[in-house]
Coordinates of C-alpha atoms in Angstrom, one line a residue:
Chain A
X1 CA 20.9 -4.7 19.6
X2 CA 17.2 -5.7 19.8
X3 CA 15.5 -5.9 16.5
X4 CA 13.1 -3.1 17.4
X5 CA 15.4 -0.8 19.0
X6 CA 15.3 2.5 18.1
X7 CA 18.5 4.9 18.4
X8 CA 18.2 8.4 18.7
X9 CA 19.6 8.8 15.8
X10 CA 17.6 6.6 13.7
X11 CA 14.5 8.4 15.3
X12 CA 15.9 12.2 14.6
X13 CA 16.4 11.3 11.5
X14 CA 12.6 9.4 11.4
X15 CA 10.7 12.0 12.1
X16 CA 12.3 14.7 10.1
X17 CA 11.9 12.5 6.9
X18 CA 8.3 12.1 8.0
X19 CA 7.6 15.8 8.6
X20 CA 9.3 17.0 5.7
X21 CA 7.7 14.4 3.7
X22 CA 4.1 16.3 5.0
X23 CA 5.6 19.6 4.8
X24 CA 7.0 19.5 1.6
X25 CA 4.3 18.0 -0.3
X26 CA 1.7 20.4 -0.4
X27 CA 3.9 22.8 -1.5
X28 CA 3.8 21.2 -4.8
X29 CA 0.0 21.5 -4.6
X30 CA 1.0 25.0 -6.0
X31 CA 3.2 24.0 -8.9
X32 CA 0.3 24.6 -11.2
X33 CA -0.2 20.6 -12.2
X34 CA -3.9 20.3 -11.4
X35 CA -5.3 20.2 -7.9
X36 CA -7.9 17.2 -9.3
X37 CA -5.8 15.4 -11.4
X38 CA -3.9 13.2 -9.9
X39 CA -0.6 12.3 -7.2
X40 CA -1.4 15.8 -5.3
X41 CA -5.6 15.6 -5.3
X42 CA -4.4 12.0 -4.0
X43 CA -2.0 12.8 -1.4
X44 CA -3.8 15.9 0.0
X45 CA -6.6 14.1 0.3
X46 CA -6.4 12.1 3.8
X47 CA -3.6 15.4 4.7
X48 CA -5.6 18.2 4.3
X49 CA -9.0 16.8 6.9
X50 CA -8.0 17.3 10.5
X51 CA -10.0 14.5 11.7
X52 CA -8.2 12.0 9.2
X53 CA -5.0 12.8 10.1
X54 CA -5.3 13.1 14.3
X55 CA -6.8 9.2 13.4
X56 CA -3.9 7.8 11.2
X57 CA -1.7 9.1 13.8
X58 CA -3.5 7.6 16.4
X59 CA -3.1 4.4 14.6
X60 CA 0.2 4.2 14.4
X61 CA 0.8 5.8 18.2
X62 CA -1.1 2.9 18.9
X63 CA 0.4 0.6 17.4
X64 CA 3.9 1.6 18.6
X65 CA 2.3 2.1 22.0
X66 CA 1.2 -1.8 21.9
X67 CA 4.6 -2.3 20.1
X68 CA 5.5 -5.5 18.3
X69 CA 3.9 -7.0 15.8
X70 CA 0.9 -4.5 16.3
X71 CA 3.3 -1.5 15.6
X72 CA 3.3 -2.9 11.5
X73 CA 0.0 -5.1 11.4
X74 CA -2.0 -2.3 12.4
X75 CA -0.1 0.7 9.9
X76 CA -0.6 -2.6 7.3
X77 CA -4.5 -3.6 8.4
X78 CA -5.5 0.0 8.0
X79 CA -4.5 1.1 4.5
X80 CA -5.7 -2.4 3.5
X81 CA -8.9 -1.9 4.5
X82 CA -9.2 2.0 4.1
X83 CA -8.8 1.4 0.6
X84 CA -11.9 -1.5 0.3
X85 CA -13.8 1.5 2.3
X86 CA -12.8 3.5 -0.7
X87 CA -13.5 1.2 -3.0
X88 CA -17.4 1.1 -1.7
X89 CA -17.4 4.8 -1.5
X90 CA -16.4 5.1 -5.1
X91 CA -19.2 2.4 -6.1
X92 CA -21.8 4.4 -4.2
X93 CA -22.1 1.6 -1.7
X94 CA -24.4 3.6 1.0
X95 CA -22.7 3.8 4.6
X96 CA -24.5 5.4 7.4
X97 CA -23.3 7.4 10.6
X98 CA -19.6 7.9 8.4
X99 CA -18.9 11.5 9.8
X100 CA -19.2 10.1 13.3
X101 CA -17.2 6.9 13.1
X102 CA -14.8 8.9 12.0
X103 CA -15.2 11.4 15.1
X104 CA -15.6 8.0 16.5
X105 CA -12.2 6.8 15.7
X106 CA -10.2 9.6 17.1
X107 CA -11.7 9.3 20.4
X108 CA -11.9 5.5 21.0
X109 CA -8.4 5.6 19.9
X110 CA -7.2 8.2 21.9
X111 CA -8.8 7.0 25.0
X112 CA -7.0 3.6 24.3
X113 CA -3.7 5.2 24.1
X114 CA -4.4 8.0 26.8
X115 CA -5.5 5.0 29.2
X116 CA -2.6 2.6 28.2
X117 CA -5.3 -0.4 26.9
X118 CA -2.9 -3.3 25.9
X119 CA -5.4 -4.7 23.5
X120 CA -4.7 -8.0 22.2
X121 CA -3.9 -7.8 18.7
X122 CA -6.8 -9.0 16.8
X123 CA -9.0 -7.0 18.8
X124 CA -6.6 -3.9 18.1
X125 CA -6.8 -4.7 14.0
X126 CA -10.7 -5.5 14.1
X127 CA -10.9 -1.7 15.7
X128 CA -8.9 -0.1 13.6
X129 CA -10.0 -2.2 10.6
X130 CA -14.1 -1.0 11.2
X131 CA -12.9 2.9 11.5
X132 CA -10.7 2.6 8.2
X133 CA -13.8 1.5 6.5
X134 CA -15.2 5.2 8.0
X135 CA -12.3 6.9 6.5
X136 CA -12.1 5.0 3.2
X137 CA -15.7 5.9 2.2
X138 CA -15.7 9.1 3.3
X139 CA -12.5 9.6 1.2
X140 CA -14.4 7.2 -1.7
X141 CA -17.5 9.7 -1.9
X142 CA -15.2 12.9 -1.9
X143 CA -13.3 11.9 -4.7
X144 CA -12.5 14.5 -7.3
X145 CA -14.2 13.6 -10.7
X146 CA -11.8 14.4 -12.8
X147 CA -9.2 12.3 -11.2
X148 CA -6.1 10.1 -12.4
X149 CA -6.9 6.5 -11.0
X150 CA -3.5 5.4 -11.0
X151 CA -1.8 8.4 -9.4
X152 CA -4.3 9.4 -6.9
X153 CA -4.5 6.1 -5.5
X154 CA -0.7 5.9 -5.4
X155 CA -0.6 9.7 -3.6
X156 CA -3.5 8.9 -1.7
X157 CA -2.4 5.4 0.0
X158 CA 1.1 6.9 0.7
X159 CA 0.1 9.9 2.6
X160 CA -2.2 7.6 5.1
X161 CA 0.9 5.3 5.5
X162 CA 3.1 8.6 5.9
X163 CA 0.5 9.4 8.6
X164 CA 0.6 6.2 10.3
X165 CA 4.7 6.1 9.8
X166 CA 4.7 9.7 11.8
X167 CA 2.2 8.2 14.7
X168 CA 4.9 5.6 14.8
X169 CA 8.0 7.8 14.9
X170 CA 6.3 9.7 18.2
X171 CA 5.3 6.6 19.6
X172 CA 8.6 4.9 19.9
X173 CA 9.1 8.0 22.5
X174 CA 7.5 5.6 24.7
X175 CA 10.7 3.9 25.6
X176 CA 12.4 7.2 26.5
X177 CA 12.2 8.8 29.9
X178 CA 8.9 10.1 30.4
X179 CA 8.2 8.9 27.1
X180 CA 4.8 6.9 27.9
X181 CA 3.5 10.1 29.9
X182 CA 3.9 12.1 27.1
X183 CA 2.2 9.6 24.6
X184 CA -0.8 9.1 26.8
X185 CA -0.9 12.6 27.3
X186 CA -1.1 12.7 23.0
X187 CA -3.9 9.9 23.7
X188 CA -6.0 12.2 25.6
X189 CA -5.6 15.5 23.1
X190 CA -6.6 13.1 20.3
X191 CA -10.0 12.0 21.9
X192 CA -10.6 15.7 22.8
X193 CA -10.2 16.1 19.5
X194 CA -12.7 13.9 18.5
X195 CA -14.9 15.0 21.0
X196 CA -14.0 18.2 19.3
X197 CA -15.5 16.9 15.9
X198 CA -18.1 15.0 17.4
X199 CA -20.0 17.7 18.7
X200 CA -18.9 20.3 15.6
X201 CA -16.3 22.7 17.8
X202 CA -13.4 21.4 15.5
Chain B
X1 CA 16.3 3.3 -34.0
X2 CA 15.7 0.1 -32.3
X3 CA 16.8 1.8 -29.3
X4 CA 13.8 4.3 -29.8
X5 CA 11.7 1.2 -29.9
X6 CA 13.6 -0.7 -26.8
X7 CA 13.4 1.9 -24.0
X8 CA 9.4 3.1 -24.5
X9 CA 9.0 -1.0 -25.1
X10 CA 10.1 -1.7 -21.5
X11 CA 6.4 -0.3 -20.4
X12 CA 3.8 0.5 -23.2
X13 CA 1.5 3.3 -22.6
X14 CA -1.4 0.9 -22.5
X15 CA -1.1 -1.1 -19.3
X16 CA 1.9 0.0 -17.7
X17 CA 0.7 1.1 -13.9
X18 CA -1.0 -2.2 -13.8
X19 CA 1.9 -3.9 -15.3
X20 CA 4.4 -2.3 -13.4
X21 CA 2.1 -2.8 -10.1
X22 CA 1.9 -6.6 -10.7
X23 CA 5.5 -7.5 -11.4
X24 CA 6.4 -5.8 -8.2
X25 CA 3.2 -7.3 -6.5
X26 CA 4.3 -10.6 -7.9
X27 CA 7.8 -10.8 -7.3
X28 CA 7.2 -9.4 -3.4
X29 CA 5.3 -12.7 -3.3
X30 CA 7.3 -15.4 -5.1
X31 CA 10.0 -13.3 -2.1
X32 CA 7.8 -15.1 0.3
X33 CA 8.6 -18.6 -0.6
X34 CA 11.5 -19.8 1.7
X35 CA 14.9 -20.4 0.3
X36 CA 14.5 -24.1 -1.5
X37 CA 11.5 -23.1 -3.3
X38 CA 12.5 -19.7 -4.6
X39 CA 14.2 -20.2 -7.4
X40 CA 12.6 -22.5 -8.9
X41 CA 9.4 -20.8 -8.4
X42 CA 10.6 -17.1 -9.9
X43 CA 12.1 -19.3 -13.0
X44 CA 8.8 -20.7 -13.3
X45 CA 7.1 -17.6 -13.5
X46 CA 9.7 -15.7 -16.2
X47 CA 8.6 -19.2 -18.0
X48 CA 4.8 -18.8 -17.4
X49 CA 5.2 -15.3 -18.5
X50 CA 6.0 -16.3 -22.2
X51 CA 3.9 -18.6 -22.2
X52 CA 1.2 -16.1 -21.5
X53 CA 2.6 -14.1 -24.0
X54 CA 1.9 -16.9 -26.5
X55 CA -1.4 -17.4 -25.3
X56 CA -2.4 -13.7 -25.5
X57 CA -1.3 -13.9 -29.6
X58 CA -4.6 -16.2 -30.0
X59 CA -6.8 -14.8 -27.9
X60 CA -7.9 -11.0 -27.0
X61 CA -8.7 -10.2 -23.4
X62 CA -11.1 -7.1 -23.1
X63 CA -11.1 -6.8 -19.3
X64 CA -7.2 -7.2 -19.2
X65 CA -6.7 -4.2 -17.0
X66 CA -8.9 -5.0 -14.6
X67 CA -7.3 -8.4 -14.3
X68 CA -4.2 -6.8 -13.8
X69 CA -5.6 -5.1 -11.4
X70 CA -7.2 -7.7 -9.4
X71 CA -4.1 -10.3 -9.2
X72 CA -1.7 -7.2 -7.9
X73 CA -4.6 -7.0 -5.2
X74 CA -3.9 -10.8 -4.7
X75 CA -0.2 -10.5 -4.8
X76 CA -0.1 -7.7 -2.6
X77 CA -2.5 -9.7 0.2
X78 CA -0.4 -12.1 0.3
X79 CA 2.6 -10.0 0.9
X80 CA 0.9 -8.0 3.1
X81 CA -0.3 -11.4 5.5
X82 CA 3.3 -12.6 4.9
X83 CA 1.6 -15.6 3.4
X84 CA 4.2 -18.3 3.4
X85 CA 2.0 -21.4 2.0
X86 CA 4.6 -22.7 -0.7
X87 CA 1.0 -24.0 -3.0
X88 CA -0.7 -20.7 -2.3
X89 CA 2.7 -18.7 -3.2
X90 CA 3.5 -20.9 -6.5
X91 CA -0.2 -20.8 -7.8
X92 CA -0.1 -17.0 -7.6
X93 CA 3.2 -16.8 -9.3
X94 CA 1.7 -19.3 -12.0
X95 CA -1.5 -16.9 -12.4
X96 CA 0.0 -13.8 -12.3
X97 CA 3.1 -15.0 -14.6
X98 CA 0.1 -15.6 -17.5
X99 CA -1.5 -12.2 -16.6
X100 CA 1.6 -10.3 -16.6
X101 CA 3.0 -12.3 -19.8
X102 CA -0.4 -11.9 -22.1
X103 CA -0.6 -7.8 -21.0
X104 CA 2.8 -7.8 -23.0
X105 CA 0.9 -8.1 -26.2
X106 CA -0.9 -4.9 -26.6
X107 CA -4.8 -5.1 -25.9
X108 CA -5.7 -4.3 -29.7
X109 CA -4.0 -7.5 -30.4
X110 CA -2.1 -5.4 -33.1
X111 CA 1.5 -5.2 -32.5
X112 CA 2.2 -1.4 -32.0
X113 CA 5.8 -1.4 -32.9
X114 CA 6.7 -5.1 -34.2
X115 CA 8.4 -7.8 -32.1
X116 CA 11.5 -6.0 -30.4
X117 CA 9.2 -3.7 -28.4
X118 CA 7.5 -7.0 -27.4
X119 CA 10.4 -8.5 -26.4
X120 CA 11.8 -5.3 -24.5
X121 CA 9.1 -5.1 -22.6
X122 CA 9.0 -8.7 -21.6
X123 CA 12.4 -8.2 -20.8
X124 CA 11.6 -5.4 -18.7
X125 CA 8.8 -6.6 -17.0
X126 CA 10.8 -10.1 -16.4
X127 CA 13.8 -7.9 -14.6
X128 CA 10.8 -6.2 -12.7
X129 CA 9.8 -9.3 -11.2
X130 CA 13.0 -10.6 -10.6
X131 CA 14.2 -7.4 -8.9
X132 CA 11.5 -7.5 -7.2
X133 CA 11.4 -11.3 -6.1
X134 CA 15.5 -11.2 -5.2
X135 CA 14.9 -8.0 -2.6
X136 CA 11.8 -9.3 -1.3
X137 CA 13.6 -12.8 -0.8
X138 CA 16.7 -11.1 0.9
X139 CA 14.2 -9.0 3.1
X140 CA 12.3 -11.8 4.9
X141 CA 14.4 -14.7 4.7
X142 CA 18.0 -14.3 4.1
X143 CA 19.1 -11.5 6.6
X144 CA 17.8 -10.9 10.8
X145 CA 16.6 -7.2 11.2
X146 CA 12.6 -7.6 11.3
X147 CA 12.3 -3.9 9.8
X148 CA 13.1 -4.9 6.0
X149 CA 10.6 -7.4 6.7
X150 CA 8.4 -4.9 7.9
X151 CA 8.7 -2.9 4.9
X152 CA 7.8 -5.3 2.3
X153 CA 4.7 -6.1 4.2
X154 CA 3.5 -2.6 4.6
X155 CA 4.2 -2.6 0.6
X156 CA 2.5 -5.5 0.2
X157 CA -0.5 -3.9 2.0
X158 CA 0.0 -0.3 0.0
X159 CA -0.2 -2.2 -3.8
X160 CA -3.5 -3.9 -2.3
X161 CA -5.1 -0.7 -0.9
X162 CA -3.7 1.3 -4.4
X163 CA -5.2 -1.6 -7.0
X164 CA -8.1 -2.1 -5.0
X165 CA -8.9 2.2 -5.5
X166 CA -7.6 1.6 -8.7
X167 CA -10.2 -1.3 -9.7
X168 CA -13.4 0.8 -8.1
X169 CA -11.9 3.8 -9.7
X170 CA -12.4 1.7 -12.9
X171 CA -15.6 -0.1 -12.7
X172 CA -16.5 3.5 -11.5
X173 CA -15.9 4.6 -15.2
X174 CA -13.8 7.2 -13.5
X175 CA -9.9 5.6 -14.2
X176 CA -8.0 6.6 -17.1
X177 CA -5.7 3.4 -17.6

């Protein structure tokens, strides 16, 4: 078997880890243990912004559209630098134009995936890198001030690889029948999308 | 009683997310060093970590969190790049063997329940790394499926991206380590 096949079993079971994971959690933002406090404020954060998540999944479609070794340096560039982003948004380090680079990031990378752009792979890490400085900060200056460092960073970080990990699990449908149609077709929704929050309609 | 003292010894209340982060952070790394280096260089860093310990009985460090902190984001790089530079791999092992071993010593410098929660915690910490190291080890050199390779670099990358929140959160005055 090649190293990066993927059986249908192995994917079924994938993608139902990955959306129970994001189903399940935010149930236990109602368990009563403080919204700001710590592993829920953390995970919900990147979760509960629609143009965060169609981006993190776009990163990871991405990367499995490009497939290996983009399909784990990009899901392992992003979080990497999301969280120096972070770092400089918690600082107050000033970054201009955020809100758009983030729109921004959605519909370059949609348009990458929806027009099948093999990118070389330092080119496909510098542009993801750039937009997870975006996301970071925004996420940095939006933090909750009465947080717990140690468990919102840990609930935070794992719900953007979550994210990326789901992108993934759909876009290793690319080596199924009609699977690279139906990815690029994703592709094109997610820089709609951005268009979408580009312009305000989303 | 000493069992009361062992258990809550293996992490203290003081440090422990940053201890905890670095042993894993550090034993993923010494994991990168190929087979005839590895042992030698995880013994060498269960050595360096009493040594530390000794060191840390003479000397206070007031910014010992945020050390901790900064070596699990150097640890975690190089997990995360699949460093493999046997130097590079043994001089992080050496420098975070000495952070790890002189965050045993509570940062008061007063020992909050005598020597055996010392020494459990050592012990803890050691098996930490160790665990760590052996998994990390069997993941990128000693079997052939690339996706438990995979996985230790995209934890490598998640203990840089958490410390590095960690550290801003704390220079932010905004962490509660």
């Amino acid at each position: 078997m090649n190293r990066f096949e993927i059986t249908s079993k192995n994917l079924t079971a994938f993608l139902f880890i990955a959306m129970g994971s994001l189903i399940a959690f935010p149930a236990f933002a109602h368990s009563g243990s403080g919204m700001t406090g710590g592993f829920m404020s953390g995970f919900l954060h990147p979760v509960l912004g629609w143009d965060h998540v169609v981006a993190m999944v776009a990163v990871g479609l991405w990367g499995a559209f490009l497939r290996a070794p983009a399909i784990y340096i990009l899901p392992i560039v992003f979080p990497a630098v999301m969280a120096i982003g972070g770092a400089a948004g918690i600082l107050g380090v000033p970054l201009p134009y955020v809100e758009v680079g983030i729109a921004l990031s959605s519909v370059l990378l949609g348009l990458l995936i929806a027009f099948s752009v093999e990118a070389p792979l330092w080119l496909a890490a510098v542009i993801v890198g750039i937009f997870a400085i975006f996301h970071g900060h925004a996420h940095g200056t939006e933090l909750p001030h009465a947080t717990n460092a140690v468990s919102f960073a840990i609930g935070f970080v794992l719900a953007t690889g979550m994210l990326h990990l789901f992108g993934i699990g759909l876009g290793v449908l690319v080596g199924r029948p009609g699977g690279k149609i139906a990815i690029r077709t994703m592709g094109g929704l997610i820089a709609l999308a951005g268009f979408g929050f580009l312009f305000g309609i989303i | 009683m000493l069992l009361d003292t062992w258990i809550p010894g293996f992490i203290p209340d003081l440090v422990k997310a940053g201890q905890v982060m670095l042993a894993l952070g550090t034993g993923m790394a010494i994991g990168n060093m190929r087979e005839s280096g590895f042992s030698k260089t995880l013994k060498l860093c269960l050595v360096v970590m009493l040594l530390g310990l000794c060191i840390a009985f003479f000397m206070s460090f007031k910014t010992l969190v945020l050390t901790l902190l900064a070596l699990t984001f150097l640890s975690g790089g190089l997990v995360a790049g699949g460093v493999l530079n046997k130097q590079l791999i043994l001089g992080t092992a050496i420098v975070c063997g000495l952070g790890l071993g002189s965050s045993v010593l509570p940062m008061s410098g007063q020992f909050l329940a005598g020597h055996v929660l010392i020494l459990a915690n050592l012990a803890g910490i050691g098996l930490l790394v160790w665990g760590s190291a052996t998994l990390s080890n069997w993941a990128q050199h000693r079997q052939t499926a690339l996706w438990p390779n995979i996985g230790i670099r995209i934890m490598g990358s998640w203990l840089l991206a958490i410390s590095a929140l960690m550290l801003a959160l704390e220079l932010a005055g905004m962490g509660s380590l």
